[in-house]
Amino acid sequence: MGAHSRKCDWCGRGTPIVRDLEPVNESYQYWCAECARALIIKGDPIQVYRELEGEPIYSRLLDEHCALKRFYSFASV
């Protein structure tokens, strides 16, 4: 399935902006901006991730909502 046709694994509606590379549950790897923001605010941000849209959308969400961003890593490969 192409990235442009994939939907958020949590809500099933949004276009994913980030992929969790070490998910606790394999069924929830792709997250839209709204669901990813909710994870950050809840205190359970994605720790090892890959941005999907070519823009650092998730990184910006971490900057805005997470004080512990130094513990999370962007996968460049």
PDB file of C-alpha atoms in Angstrom, residues 4-40:
ATOM      1  CA  HIS A   4      -0.444   8.364   0.052  1.00  0.00           C
ATOM      2  CA  SER A   5      -3.289   5.835   0.354  1.00  0.00           C
ATOM      3  CA  ARG A   6      -2.510   4.671   3.889  1.00  0.00           C
ATOM      4  CA  LYS A   7      -4.596   5.947   6.815  1.00  0.00           C
ATOM      5  CA  CYS A   8      -3.713   6.464  10.454  1.00  0.00           C
ATOM      6  CA  ASP A   9      -3.648   3.128  12.293  1.00  0.00           C
ATOM      7  CA  TRP A  10      -5.335   4.640  15.366  1.00  0.00           C
ATOM      8  CA  CYS A  11      -8.211   6.754  14.023  1.00  0.00           C
ATOM      9  CA  GLY A  12      -8.457   5.262  10.526  1.00  0.00           C
ATOM     10  CA  ARG A  13      -9.122   8.682   8.967  1.00  0.00           C
ATOM     11  CA  GLY A  14      -6.049  10.911   8.939  1.00  0.00           C
ATOM     12  CA  THR A  15      -3.074  10.768   6.593  1.00  0.00           C
ATOM     13  CA  PRO A  16      -0.018   9.489   8.474  1.00  0.00           C
ATOM     14  CA  ILE A  17       2.824  11.939   9.073  1.00  0.00           C
ATOM     15  CA  VAL A  18       5.030   9.637  11.169  1.00  0.00           C
ATOM     16  CA  ARG A  19       5.857   5.952  11.495  1.00  0.00           C
ATOM     17  CA  ASP A  20       6.733   4.393  14.844  1.00  0.00           C
ATOM     18  CA  LEU A  21       9.768   2.195  14.148  1.00  0.00           C
ATOM     19  CA  GLU A  22       9.583   0.400  17.506  1.00  0.00           C
ATOM     20  CA  PRO A  23       5.849   0.057  18.180  1.00  0.00           C
ATOM     21  CA  VAL A  24       4.586  -1.698  21.288  1.00  0.00           C
ATOM     22  CA  ASN A  25       1.769  -3.073  19.137  1.00  0.00           C
ATOM     23  CA  GLU A  26       2.561  -3.776  15.457  1.00  0.00           C
ATOM     24  CA  SER A  27      -0.997  -2.768  14.533  1.00  0.00           C
ATOM     25  CA  TYR A  28      -0.242   0.869  15.423  1.00  0.00           C
ATOM     26  CA  GLN A  29       2.765   2.043  13.422  1.00  0.00           C
ATOM     27  CA  TYR A  30       1.407   4.916  11.309  1.00  0.00           C
ATOM     28  CA  TRP A  31       0.061   8.066  13.001  1.00  0.00           C
ATOM     29  CA  CYS A  32      -1.677  11.175  11.670  1.00  0.00           C
ATOM     30  CA  ALA A  33      -0.828  14.612  13.101  1.00  0.00           C
ATOM     31  CA  GLU A  34      -3.837  14.722  15.449  1.00  0.00           C
ATOM     32  CA  CYS A  35      -3.237  11.268  16.931  1.00  0.00           C
ATOM     33  CA  ALA A  36       0.529  11.831  17.170  1.00  0.00           C
ATOM     34  CA  ARG A  37      -0.089  15.134  18.993  1.00  0.00           C
ATOM     35  CA  ALA A  38      -2.437  13.342  21.404  1.00  0.00           C
ATOM     36  CA  LEU A  39       0.286  10.772  22.174  1.00  0.00           C
ATOM     37  CA  ILE A  40       2.774  13.539  22.943  1.00  0.00           C
TER      38      ILE A  40
END
